[in-house]
PDB file of C-alpha atoms in Angstrom:
ATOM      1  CA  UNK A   1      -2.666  -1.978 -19.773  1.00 64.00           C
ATOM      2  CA  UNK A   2      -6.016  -1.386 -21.612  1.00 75.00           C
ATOM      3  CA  UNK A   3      -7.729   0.435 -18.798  1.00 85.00           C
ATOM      4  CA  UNK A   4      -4.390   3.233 -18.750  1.00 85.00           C
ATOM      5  CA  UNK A   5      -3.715   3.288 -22.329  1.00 85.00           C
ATOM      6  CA  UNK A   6      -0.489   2.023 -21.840  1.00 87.00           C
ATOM      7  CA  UNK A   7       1.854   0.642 -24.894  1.00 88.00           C
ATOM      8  CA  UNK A   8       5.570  -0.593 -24.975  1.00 91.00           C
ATOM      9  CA  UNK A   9       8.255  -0.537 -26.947  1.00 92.00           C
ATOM     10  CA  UNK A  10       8.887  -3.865 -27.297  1.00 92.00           C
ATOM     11  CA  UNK A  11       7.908  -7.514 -25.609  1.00 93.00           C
ATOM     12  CA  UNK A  12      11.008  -7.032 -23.022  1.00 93.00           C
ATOM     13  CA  UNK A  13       9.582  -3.915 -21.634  1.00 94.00           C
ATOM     14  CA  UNK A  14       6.381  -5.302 -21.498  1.00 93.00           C
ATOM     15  CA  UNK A  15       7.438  -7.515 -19.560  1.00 94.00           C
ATOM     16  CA  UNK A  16       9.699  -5.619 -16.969  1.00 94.00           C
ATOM     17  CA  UNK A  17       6.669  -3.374 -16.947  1.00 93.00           C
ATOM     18  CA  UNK A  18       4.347  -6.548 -15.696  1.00 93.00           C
ATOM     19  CA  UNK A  19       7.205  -7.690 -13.083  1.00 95.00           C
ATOM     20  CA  UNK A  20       7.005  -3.947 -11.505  1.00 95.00           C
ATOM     21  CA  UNK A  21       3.263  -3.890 -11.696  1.00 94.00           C
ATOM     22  CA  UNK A  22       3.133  -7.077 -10.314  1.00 95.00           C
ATOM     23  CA  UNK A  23       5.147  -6.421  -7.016  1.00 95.00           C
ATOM     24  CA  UNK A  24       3.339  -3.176  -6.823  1.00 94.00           C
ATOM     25  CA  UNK A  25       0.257  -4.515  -6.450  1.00 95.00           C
ATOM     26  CA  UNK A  26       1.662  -7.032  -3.351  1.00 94.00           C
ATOM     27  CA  UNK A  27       2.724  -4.026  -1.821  1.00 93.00           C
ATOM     28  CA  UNK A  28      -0.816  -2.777  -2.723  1.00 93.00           C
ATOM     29  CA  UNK A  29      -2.526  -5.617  -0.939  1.00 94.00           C
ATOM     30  CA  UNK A  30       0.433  -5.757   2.085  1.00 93.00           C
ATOM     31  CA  UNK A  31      -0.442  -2.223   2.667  1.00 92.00           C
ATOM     32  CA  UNK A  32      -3.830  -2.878   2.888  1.00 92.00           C
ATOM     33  CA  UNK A  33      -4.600  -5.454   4.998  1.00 92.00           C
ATOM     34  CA  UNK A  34      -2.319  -4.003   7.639  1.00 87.00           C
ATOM     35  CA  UNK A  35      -5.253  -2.287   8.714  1.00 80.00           C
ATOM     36  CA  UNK A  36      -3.720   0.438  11.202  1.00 82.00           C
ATOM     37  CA  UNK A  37      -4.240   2.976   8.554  1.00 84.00           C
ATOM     38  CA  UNK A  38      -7.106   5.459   7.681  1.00 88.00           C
ATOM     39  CA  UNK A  39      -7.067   5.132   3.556  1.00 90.00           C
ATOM     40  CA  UNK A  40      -6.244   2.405   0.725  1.00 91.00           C
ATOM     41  CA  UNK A  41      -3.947   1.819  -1.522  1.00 92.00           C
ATOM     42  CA  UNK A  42      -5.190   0.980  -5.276  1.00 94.00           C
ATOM     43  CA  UNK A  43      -3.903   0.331  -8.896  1.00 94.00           C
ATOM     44  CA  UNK A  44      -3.643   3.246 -11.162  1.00 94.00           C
ATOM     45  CA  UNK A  45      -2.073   4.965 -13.659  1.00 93.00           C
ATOM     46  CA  UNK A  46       1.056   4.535 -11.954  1.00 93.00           C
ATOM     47  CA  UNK A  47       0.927   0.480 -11.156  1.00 94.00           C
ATOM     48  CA  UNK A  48       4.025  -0.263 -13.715  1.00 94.00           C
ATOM     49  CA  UNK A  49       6.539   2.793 -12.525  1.00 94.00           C
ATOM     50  CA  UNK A  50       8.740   1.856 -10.149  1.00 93.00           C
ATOM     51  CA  UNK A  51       9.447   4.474  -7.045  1.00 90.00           C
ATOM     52  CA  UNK A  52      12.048   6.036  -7.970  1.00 89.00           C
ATOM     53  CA  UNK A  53      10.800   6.355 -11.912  1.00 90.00           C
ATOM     54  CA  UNK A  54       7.682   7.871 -10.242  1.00 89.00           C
ATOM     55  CA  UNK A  55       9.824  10.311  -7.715  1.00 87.00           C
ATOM     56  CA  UNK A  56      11.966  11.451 -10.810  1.00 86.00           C
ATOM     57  CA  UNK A  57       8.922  11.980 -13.518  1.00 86.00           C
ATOM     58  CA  UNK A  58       6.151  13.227 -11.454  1.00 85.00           C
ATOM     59  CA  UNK A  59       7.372  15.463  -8.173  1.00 84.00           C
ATOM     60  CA  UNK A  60      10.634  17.431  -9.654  1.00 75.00           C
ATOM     61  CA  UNK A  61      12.175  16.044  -6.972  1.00 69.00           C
ATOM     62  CA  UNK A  62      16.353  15.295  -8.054  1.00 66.00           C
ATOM     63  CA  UNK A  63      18.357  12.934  -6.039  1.00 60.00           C
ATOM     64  CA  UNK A  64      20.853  15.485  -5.082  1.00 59.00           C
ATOM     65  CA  UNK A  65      18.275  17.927  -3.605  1.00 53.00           C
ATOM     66  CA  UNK A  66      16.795  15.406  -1.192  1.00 52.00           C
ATOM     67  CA  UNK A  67      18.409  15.805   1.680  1.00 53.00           C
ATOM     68  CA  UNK A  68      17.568  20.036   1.207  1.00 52.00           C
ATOM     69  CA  UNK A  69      14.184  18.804   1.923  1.00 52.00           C
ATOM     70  CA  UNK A  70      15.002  18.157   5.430  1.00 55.00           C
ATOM     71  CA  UNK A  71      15.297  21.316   7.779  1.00 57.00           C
ATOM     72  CA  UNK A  72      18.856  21.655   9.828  1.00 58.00           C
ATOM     73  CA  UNK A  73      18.893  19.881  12.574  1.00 62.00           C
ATOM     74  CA  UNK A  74      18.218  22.689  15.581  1.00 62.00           C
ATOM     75  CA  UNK A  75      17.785  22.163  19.248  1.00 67.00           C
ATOM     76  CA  UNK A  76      14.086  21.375  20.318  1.00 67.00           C
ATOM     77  CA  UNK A  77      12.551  23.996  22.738  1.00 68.00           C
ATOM     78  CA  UNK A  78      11.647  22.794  25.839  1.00 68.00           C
ATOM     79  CA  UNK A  79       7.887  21.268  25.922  1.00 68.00           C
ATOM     80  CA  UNK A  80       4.854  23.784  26.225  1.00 66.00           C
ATOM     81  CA  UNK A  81       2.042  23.204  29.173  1.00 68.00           C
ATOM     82  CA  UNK A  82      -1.246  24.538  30.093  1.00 68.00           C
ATOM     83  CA  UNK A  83      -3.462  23.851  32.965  1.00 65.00           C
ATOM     84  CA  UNK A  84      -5.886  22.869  30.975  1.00 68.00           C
ATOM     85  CA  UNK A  85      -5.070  21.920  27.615  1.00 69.00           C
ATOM     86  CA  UNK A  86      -6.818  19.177  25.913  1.00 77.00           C
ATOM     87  CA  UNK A  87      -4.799  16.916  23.478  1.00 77.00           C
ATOM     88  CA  UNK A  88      -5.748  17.011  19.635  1.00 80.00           C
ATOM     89  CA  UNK A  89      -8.283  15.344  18.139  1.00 82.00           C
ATOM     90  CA  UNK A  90      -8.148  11.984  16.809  1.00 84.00           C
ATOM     91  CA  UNK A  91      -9.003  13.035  13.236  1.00 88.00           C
ATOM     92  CA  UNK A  92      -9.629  15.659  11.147  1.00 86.00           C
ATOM     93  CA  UNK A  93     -11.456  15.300   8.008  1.00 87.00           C
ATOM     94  CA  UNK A  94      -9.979  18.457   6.039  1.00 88.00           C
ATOM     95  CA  UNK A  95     -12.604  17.712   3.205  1.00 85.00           C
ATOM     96  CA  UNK A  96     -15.358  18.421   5.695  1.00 87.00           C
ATOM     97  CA  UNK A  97     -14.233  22.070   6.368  1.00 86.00           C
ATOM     98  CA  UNK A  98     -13.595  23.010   2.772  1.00 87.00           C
ATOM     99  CA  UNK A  99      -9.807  23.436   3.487  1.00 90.00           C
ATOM    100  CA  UNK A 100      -8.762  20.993   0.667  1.00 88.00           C
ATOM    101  CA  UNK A 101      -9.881  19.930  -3.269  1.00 83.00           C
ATOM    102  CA  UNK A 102     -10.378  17.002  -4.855  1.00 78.00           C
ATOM    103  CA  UNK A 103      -7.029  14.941  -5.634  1.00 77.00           C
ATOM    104  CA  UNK A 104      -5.573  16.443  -9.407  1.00 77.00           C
ATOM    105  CA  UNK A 105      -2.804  14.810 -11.562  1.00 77.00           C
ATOM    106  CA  UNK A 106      -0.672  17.257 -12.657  1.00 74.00           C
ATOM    107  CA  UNK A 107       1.071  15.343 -15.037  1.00 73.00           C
ATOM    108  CA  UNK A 108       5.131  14.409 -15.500  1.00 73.00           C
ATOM    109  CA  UNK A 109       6.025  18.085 -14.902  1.00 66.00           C
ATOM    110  CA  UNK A 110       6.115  18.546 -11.357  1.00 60.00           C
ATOM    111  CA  UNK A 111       4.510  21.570 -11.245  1.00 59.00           C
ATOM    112  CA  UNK A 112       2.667  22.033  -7.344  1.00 57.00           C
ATOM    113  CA  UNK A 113       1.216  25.463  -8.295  1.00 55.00           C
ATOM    114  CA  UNK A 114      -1.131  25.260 -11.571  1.00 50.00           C
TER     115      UNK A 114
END
């Protein structure tokens, strides 16, 4: 609570606040020691919002314009060959060819284009 500033209204929220942060951070650690991914989860700012308080406050995003997200479901084309294609490569670091910036927090207002 220190580290984020973080104050409560009262001793109840406090302590809802410390049950979310608490299974947060053993989804943290689950996460983690699966291994089969390329980054890390870690405690921040964020550790005592549940998912759906953090969906709501920080993307914009409404409930009722979630499923617009999704395209229309449309017929795949048929699959695309070459003689000699290679596949893709394993990874690409985009911070190695300039094509992204350093993570930002925008703040609760959703806003993708500051």
């Amino acid at each position: 609570m220190a580290k984020y500033n973080r104050t409560y209204r009262d001793e109840g929220e406090k302590w809802r606040r410390f049950e979310i942060f608490k299974e947060n951070v053993d989804f943290i650690d689950a996460f983690n020691q699966g291994g089969a991914q390329s980054y890390a989860l870690a405690v921040n700012q964020f550790a005592d919002l549940t998912n759906k308080e953090f969906v709501a406050t920080y993307t914009g995003a409404k409930p009722s314009n979630i499923s617009r997200l999704s395209p229309p479901s449309a017929p795949s084309p048929p699959p695309m060959r070459y003689a000699n294609a290679r596949g893709p490569p394993r990874s690409v670091d985009w911070r190695d060819r300039g094509a992204v910036t350093d993570v930002k927090d925008q703040g609760p207002c959703g806003n993708y284009c500051r």
